[in-house]
Coordinates of C-alpha atoms in Angstrom, one line a residue:
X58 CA 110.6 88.4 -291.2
X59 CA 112.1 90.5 -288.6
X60 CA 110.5 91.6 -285.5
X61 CA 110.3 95.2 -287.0
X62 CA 108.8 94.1 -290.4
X63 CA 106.5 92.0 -288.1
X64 CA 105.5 95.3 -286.3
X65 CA 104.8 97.2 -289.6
X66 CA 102.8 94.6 -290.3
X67 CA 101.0 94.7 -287.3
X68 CA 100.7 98.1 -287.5
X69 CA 99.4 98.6 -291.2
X70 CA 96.9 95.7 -290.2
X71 CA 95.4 97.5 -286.9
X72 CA 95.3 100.8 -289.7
X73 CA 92.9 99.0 -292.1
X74 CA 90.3 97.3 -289.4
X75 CA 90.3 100.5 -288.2
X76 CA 89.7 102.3 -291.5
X77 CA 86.9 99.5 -291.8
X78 CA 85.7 100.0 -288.4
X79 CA 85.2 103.9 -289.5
X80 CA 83.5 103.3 -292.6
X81 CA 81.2 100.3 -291.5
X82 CA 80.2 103.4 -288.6
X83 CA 79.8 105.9 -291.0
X84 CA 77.9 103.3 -293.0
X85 CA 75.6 103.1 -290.2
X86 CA 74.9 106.6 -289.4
X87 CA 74.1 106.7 -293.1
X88 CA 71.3 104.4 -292.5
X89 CA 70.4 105.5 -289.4
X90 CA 69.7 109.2 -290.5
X91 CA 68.3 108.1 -293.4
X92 CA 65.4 106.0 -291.2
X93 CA 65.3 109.0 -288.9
X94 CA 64.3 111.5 -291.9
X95 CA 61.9 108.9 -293.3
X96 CA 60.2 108.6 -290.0
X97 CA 59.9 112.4 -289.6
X98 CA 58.7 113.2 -293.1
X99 CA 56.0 110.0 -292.7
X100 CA 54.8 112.1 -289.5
X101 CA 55.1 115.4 -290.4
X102 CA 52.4 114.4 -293.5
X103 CA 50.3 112.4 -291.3
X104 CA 48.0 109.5 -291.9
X105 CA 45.4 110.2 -295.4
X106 CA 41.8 110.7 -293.9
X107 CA 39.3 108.2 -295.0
X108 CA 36.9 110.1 -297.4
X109 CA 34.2 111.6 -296.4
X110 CA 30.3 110.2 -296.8
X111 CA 28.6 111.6 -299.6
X112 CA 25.7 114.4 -297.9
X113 CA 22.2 113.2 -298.8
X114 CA 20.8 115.6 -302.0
X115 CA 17.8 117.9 -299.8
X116 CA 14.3 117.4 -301.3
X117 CA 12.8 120.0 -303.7
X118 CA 10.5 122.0 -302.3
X119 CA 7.2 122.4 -303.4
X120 CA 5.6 124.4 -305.8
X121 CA 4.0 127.6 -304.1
X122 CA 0.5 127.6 -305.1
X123 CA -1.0 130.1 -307.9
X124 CA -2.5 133.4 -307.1
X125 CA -5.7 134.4 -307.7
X126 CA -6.7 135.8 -311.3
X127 CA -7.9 139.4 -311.4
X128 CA -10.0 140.7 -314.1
X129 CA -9.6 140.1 -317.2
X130 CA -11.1 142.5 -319.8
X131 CA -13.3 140.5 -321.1
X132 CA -16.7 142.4 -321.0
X133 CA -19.9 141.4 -319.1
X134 CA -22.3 139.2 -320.9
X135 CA -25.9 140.6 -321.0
X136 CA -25.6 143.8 -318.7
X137 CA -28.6 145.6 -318.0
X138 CA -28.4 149.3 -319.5
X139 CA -28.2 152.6 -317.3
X140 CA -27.7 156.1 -318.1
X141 CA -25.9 157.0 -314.9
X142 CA -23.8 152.9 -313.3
X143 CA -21.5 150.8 -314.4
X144 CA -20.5 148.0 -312.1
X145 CA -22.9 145.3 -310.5
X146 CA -25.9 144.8 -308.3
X147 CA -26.8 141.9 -306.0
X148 CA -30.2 141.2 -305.2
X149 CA -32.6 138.6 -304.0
X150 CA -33.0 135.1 -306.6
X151 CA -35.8 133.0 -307.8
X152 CA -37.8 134.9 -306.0
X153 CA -36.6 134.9 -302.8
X154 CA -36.3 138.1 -301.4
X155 CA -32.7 139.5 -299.3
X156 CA -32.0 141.9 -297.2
X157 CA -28.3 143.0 -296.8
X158 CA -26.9 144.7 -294.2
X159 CA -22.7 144.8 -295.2
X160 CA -21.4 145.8 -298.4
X161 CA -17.1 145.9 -298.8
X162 CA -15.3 146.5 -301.4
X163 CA -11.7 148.0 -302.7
X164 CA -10.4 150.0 -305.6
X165 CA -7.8 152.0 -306.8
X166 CA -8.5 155.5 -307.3
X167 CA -8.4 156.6 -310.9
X168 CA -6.8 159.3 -313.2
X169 CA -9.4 161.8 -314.8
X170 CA -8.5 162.9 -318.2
X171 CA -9.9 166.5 -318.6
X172 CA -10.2 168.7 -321.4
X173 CA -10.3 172.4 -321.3
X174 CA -14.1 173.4 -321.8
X175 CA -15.7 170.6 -321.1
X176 CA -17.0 169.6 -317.1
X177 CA -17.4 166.0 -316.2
X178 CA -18.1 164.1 -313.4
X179 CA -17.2 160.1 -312.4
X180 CA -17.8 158.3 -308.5
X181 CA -16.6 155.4 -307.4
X182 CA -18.5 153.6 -304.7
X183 CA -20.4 150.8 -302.7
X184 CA -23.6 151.0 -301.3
X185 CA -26.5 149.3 -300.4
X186 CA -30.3 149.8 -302.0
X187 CA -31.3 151.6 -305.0
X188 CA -31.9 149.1 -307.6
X189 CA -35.3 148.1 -307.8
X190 CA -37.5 150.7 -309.7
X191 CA -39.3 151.5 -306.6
X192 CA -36.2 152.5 -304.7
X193 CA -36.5 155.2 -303.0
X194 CA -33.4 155.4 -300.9
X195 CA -29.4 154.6 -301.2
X196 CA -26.6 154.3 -298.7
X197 CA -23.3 154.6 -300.4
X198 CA -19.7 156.0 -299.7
X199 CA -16.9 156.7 -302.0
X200 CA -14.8 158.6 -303.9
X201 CA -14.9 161.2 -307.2
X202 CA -12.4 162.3 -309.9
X203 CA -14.6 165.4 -311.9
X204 CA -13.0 167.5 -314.5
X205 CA -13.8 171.4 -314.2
X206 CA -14.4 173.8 -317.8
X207 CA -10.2 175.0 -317.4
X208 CA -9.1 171.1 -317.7
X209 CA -8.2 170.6 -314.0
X210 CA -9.1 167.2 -312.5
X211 CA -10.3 167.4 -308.9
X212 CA -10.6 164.4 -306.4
X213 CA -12.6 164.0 -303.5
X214 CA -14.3 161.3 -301.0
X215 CA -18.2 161.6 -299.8
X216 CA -20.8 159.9 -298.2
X217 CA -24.5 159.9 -298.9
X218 CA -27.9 158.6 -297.9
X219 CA -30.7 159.4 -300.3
X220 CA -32.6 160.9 -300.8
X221 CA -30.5 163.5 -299.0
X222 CA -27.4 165.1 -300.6
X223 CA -23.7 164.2 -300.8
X224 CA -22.0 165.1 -298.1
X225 CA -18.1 165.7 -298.3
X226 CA -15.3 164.2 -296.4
X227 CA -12.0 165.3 -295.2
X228 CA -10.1 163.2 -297.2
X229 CA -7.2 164.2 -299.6
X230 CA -7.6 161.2 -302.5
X231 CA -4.6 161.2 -304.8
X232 CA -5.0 159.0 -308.1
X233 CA -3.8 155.7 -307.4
X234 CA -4.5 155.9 -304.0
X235 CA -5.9 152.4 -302.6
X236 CA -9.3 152.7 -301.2
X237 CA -11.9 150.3 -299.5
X238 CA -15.4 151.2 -298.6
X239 CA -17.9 149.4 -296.5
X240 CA -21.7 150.3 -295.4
X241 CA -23.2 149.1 -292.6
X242 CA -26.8 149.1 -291.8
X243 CA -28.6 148.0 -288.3
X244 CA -32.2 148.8 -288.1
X245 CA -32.5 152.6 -288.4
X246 CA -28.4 153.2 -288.0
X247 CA -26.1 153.1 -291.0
X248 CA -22.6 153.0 -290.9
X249 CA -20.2 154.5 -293.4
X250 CA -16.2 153.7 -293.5
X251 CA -14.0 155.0 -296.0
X252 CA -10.2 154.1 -295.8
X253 CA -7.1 155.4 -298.2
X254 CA -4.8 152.6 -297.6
X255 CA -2.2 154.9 -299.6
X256 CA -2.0 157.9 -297.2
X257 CA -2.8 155.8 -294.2
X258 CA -6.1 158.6 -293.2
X259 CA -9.8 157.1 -292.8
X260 CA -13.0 158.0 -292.1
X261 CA -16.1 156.4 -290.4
X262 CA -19.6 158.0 -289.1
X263 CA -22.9 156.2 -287.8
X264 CA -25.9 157.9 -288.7
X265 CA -29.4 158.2 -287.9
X266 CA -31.8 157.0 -290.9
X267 CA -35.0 156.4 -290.6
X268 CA -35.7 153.9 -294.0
X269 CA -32.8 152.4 -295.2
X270 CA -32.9 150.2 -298.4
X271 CA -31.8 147.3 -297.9
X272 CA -32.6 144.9 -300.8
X273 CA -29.6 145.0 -303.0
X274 CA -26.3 145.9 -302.9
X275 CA -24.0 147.9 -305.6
X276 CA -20.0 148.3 -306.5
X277 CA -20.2 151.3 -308.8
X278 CA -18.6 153.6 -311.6
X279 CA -21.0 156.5 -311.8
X280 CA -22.1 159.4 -313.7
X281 CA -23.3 161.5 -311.0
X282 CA -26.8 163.4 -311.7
X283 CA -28.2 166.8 -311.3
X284 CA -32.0 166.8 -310.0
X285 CA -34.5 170.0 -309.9
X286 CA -37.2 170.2 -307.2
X287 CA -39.8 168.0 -308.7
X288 CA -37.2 164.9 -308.1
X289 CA -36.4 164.7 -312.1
X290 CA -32.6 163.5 -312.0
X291 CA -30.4 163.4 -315.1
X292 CA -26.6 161.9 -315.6
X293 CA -24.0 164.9 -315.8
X294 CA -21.5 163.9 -318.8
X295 CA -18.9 161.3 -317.4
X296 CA -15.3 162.0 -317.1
X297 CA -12.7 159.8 -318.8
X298 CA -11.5 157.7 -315.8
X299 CA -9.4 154.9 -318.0
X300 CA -10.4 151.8 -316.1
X301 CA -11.5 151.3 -312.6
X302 CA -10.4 148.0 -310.6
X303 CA -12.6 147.1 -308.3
X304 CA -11.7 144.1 -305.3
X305 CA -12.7 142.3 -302.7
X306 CA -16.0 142.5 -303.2
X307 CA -18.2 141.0 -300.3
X308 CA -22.1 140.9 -298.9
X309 CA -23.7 140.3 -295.7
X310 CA -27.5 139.5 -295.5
X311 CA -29.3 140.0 -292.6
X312 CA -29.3 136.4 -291.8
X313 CA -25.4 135.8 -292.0
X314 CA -25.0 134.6 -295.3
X315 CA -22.0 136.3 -296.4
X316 CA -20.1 135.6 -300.3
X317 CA -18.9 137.6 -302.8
X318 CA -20.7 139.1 -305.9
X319 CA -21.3 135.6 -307.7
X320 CA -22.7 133.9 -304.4
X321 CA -25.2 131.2 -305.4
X322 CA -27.4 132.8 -302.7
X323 CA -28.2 135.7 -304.8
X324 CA -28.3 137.5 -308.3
X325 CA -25.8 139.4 -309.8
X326 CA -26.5 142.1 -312.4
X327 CA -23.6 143.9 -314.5
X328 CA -24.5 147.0 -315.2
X329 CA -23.5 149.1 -317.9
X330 CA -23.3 152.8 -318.7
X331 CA -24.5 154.0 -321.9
X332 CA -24.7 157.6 -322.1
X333 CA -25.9 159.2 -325.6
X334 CA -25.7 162.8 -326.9
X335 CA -27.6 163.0 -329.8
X336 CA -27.0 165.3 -332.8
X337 CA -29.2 167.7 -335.2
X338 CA -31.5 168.6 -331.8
X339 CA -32.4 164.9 -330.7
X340 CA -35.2 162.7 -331.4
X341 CA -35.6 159.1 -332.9
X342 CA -33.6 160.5 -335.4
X343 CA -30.8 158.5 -337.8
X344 CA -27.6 160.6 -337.7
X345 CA -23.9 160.4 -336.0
X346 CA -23.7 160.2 -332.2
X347 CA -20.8 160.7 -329.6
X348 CA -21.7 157.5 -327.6
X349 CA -19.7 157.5 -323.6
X350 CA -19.7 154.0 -322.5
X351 CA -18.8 153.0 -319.7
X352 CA -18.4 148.7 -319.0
X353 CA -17.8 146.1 -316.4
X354 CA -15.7 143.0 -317.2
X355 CA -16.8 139.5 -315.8
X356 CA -16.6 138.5 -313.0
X357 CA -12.5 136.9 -311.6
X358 CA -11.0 135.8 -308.4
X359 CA -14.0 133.8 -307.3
X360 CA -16.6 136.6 -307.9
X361 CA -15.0 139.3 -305.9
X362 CA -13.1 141.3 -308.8
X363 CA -13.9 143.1 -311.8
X364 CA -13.1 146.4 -313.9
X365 CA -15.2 149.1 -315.3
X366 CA -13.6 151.0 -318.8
X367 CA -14.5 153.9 -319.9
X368 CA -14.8 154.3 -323.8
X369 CA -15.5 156.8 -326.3
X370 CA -16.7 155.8 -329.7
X371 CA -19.1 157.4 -332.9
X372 CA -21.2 155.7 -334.5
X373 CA -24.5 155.9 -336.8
X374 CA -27.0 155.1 -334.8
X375 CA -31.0 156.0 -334.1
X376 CA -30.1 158.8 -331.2
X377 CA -32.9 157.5 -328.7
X378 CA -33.4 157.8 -324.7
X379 CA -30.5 156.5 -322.7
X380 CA -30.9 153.1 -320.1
X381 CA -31.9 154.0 -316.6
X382 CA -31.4 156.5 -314.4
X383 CA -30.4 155.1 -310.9
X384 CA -30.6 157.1 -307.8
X385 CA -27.3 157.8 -307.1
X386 CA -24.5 160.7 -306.5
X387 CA -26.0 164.1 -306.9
X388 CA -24.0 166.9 -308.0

């Protein structure tokens, strides 16, 4: 081989390890980018978090407890009969004698339903005294809902201490108004607090009186009376008041037993109206008669609640004297 052959040869040898040199570089870069990108993309995405613990499940809460039951509907058993209350009376029991000096009590103020030519009268109150037969006074405070001969109800709020008249006070009573009552008595003072709970207005005034009863105590639906000069008192005919729900119904005896109506301390009476216009000019005579009831439900939310419903019915019946006349609202 020549020396210029020999130099080719040299030559086209240095060209190839070169060429090999390139591509075992270019080879490498390869590799090496490809590591760098596999790095990046492994830190760009980060570590996976370990999971979470599971929160504990909260406890369920307990069941709130149930409210008290109001009245029911169910009528008294064995109410004593009255031509003028509806409601109840607490007295004295197995012959223990009480004396009371707090009555309280709520209810809502009803809706008189009048008819044109026909006046009627309804009172809603508490009160302390008038129940035994020889009752001779009454301290009560309430409200009225009376119908005049045109058909237009009217509503008012009063006071009175018999046997002295009602006496009237400022109070604008709206039906469905919310009212509570209370009557106070210490010694020869008496207390009387109205309160519309609706409106937001009250009243209360302490009065001089000289013999207050205070052997019983009353929450009442009435039929006020009319009375002439001898003292003779008769019902007036009762307006159609719907239903009446009376609340928190509370006593105080002198002592500082206090309870509601069905306190084992004391009797409770229902009372129930019964007022009877007889027909063919009256008498013990057998014959249709418009019969105006008017009727207290037992007793609910431990002895503190009940309703009075007024009811209309005819019947054929003997038309005798009515049940009796408490003292009571005078008109």
């Amino acid at each position: 081989m020549t020396e210029r052959a020999k130099a080719r040869a040299r030559s086209s040898d240095g060209a190839a390890a070169q060429r090999r040199a390139r591509r075992l570089i270019a080879a490498i870069v390869v590799v090496a980018f490809a590591a760098s990108t596999a790095a990046a993309a492994s830190a760009a995405t980060g570590p996976t978090g370990s999971s979470g613990a599971s929160g504990s499940t909260g406890a369920t809460g307990s069941t709130g407890s149930t409210g008290s039951t109001g009245p029911t509907g169910v009528a008294a058993a064995n109410p004593s009969i009255s031509s003028n209350w509806a409601g109840y009376a607490v007295s004295g029991s197995a012959g223990v004698a009480r004396r009371f000096d707090h009555v309280t009590g709520s209810w809502t103020a009803p809706t008189a339903t009048c008819t044109a030519g026909s006046s009627t009268y309804s009172a809603f109150w508490v009160g302390l005294g008038g129940l035994s037969q020889s009752a001779n006074a009454l301290e009560q405070t309430g409200t009225g809902a009376d119908c005049d001969a045109n058909g237009v109800a009217h509503y008012s709020a009063w006071y009175e201490l018999v046997p002295a008249g009602p006496v009237s006070v400022h109070l604008a009573i709206t039906p469905g108004d919310q009212i509570s009552a209370s009557v106070t008595v210490r010694k020869d003072h008496v207390t009387l607090t109205l309160t519309d709970h609706t409106s937001g207005a009250s009243f209360s005034k302490r009065l001089h009186f000289a013999h207050p009863d205070t052997t019983s105590a009353e929450w009442i639906a009435e039929a006020p009376s009319t009375c002439e000069g001898s003292g003779s008192c008769a019902a007036l005919p009762l307006s159609d008041f719907g239903t009446v729900d009376f609340s928190g119904a509370a006593v105080r005896t002198l002592h500082g037993l206090t309870g509601s109506i069905a306190n084992r301390h004391w009797t409770a009476e229902p009372v129930e109206l019964e007022e009877v216009s007889a027909a063919g000019g009256g008498g013990r005579f057998f014959g249709p008669r418009s019969e105006v009831s008017a009727v207290p439900t037992i007793l609910a939310s431990a002895g503190s609640a009940f309703s009075v419903s007024w009811a209309q019915n005819t019947q054929s019946a003997p038309a005798g004297p009515g049940g009796r006349v408490f003292p009571g609202l005078r008109s």
